[in-house]
PDB file of C-alpha atoms in Angstrom:
ATOM      1  CA  UNK G   1    -104.145  55.311 -45.113  1.00 42.00           C
ATOM      2  CA  UNK G   2    -106.791  53.902 -47.477  1.00 47.00           C
ATOM      3  CA  UNK G   3    -107.080  54.834 -51.089  1.00 48.00           C
ATOM      4  CA  UNK G   4    -110.283  56.832 -50.277  1.00 49.00           C
ATOM      5  CA  UNK G   5    -108.190  59.165 -48.044  1.00 51.00           C
ATOM      6  CA  UNK G   6    -105.830  60.231 -50.940  1.00 50.00           C
ATOM      7  CA  UNK G   7    -106.801  63.511 -52.575  1.00 57.00           C
ATOM      8  CA  UNK G   8    -106.150  63.999 -56.331  1.00 61.00           C
ATOM      9  CA  UNK G   9    -103.318  66.481 -55.681  1.00 66.00           C
ATOM     10  CA  UNK G  10    -101.389  64.119 -53.379  1.00 68.00           C
ATOM     11  CA  UNK G  11    -101.940  61.299 -55.974  1.00 69.00           C
ATOM     12  CA  UNK G  12    -100.503  63.406 -58.747  1.00 72.00           C
ATOM     13  CA  UNK G  13     -97.399  64.211 -56.705  1.00 75.00           C
ATOM     14  CA  UNK G  14     -97.158  60.466 -55.729  1.00 73.00           C
ATOM     15  CA  UNK G  15     -97.394  59.447 -59.367  1.00 72.00           C
ATOM     16  CA  UNK G  16     -94.744  61.941 -60.498  1.00 74.00           C
ATOM     17  CA  UNK G  17     -92.244  60.639 -57.823  1.00 75.00           C
ATOM     18  CA  UNK G  18     -92.997  57.061 -58.668  1.00 71.00           C
ATOM     19  CA  UNK G  19     -92.514  57.589 -62.429  1.00 70.00           C
ATOM     20  CA  UNK G  20     -89.129  59.345 -61.815  1.00 74.00           C
ATOM     21  CA  UNK G  21     -87.814  56.482 -59.575  1.00 71.00           C
ATOM     22  CA  UNK G  22     -88.837  53.949 -62.197  1.00 66.00           C
ATOM     23  CA  UNK G  23     -89.569  51.121 -59.721  1.00 70.00           C
ATOM     24  CA  UNK G  24     -91.719  48.752 -61.764  1.00 73.00           C
ATOM     25  CA  UNK G  25     -93.773  47.431 -58.795  1.00 72.00           C
ATOM     26  CA  UNK G  26     -94.578  50.876 -57.661  1.00 73.00           C
ATOM     27  CA  UNK G  27     -95.433  51.997 -61.203  1.00 72.00           C
ATOM     28  CA  UNK G  28     -97.936  49.219 -61.541  1.00 76.00           C
ATOM     29  CA  UNK G  29     -99.473  50.233 -58.167  1.00 76.00           C
ATOM     30  CA  UNK G  30     -99.568  53.830 -59.188  1.00 73.00           C
ATOM     31  CA  UNK G  31    -101.292  53.018 -62.472  1.00 75.00           C
ATOM     32  CA  UNK G  32    -103.809  50.841 -60.478  1.00 74.00           C
ATOM     33  CA  UNK G  33    -104.555  53.720 -58.095  1.00 72.00           C
ATOM     34  CA  UNK G  34    -104.910  56.217 -60.984  1.00 72.00           C
ATOM     35  CA  UNK G  35    -107.389  53.885 -62.592  1.00 72.00           C
ATOM     36  CA  UNK G  36    -109.326  53.902 -59.382  1.00 68.00           C
ATOM     37  CA  UNK G  37    -109.577  57.684 -59.458  1.00 67.00           C
ATOM     38  CA  UNK G  38    -110.822  57.601 -63.088  1.00 65.00           C
ATOM     39  CA  UNK G  39    -114.385  56.456 -62.255  1.00 60.00           C
ATOM     40  CA  UNK G  40    -113.954  53.235 -60.290  1.00 57.00           C
ATOM     41  CA  UNK G  41    -115.411  52.806 -56.837  1.00 52.00           C
ATOM     42  CA  UNK G  42    -112.695  53.298 -54.118  1.00 55.00           C
ATOM     43  CA  UNK G  43    -113.788  50.069 -52.296  1.00 56.00           C
ATOM     44  CA  UNK G  44    -113.047  48.075 -55.494  1.00 53.00           C
ATOM     45  CA  UNK G  45    -109.619  49.792 -55.623  1.00 53.00           C
ATOM     46  CA  UNK G  46    -108.764  48.639 -52.119  1.00 53.00           C
ATOM     47  CA  UNK G  47    -109.641  45.083 -52.917  1.00 47.00           C
ATOM     48  CA  UNK G  48    -107.504  45.129 -56.153  1.00 48.00           C
ATOM     49  CA  UNK G  49    -104.556  46.632 -54.253  1.00 48.00           C
ATOM     50  CA  UNK G  50    -104.753  44.024 -51.546  1.00 49.00           C
ATOM     51  CA  UNK G  51    -104.899  41.217 -54.213  1.00 48.00           C
ATOM     52  CA  UNK G  52    -101.766  42.447 -55.920  1.00 45.00           C
TER      53      UNK G  52
END
């Protein structure tokens, strides 16, 4: 599933789960994904996620 296919509601649930688990790597990815949804182009997000 690409970043483009994730709807905001699913993203919010995902972020809540990630923050509760406290896994640092996943928290960083979650923050990166949330930045993508805050105005950045989805294609750029996919590139960033792949480079991490």
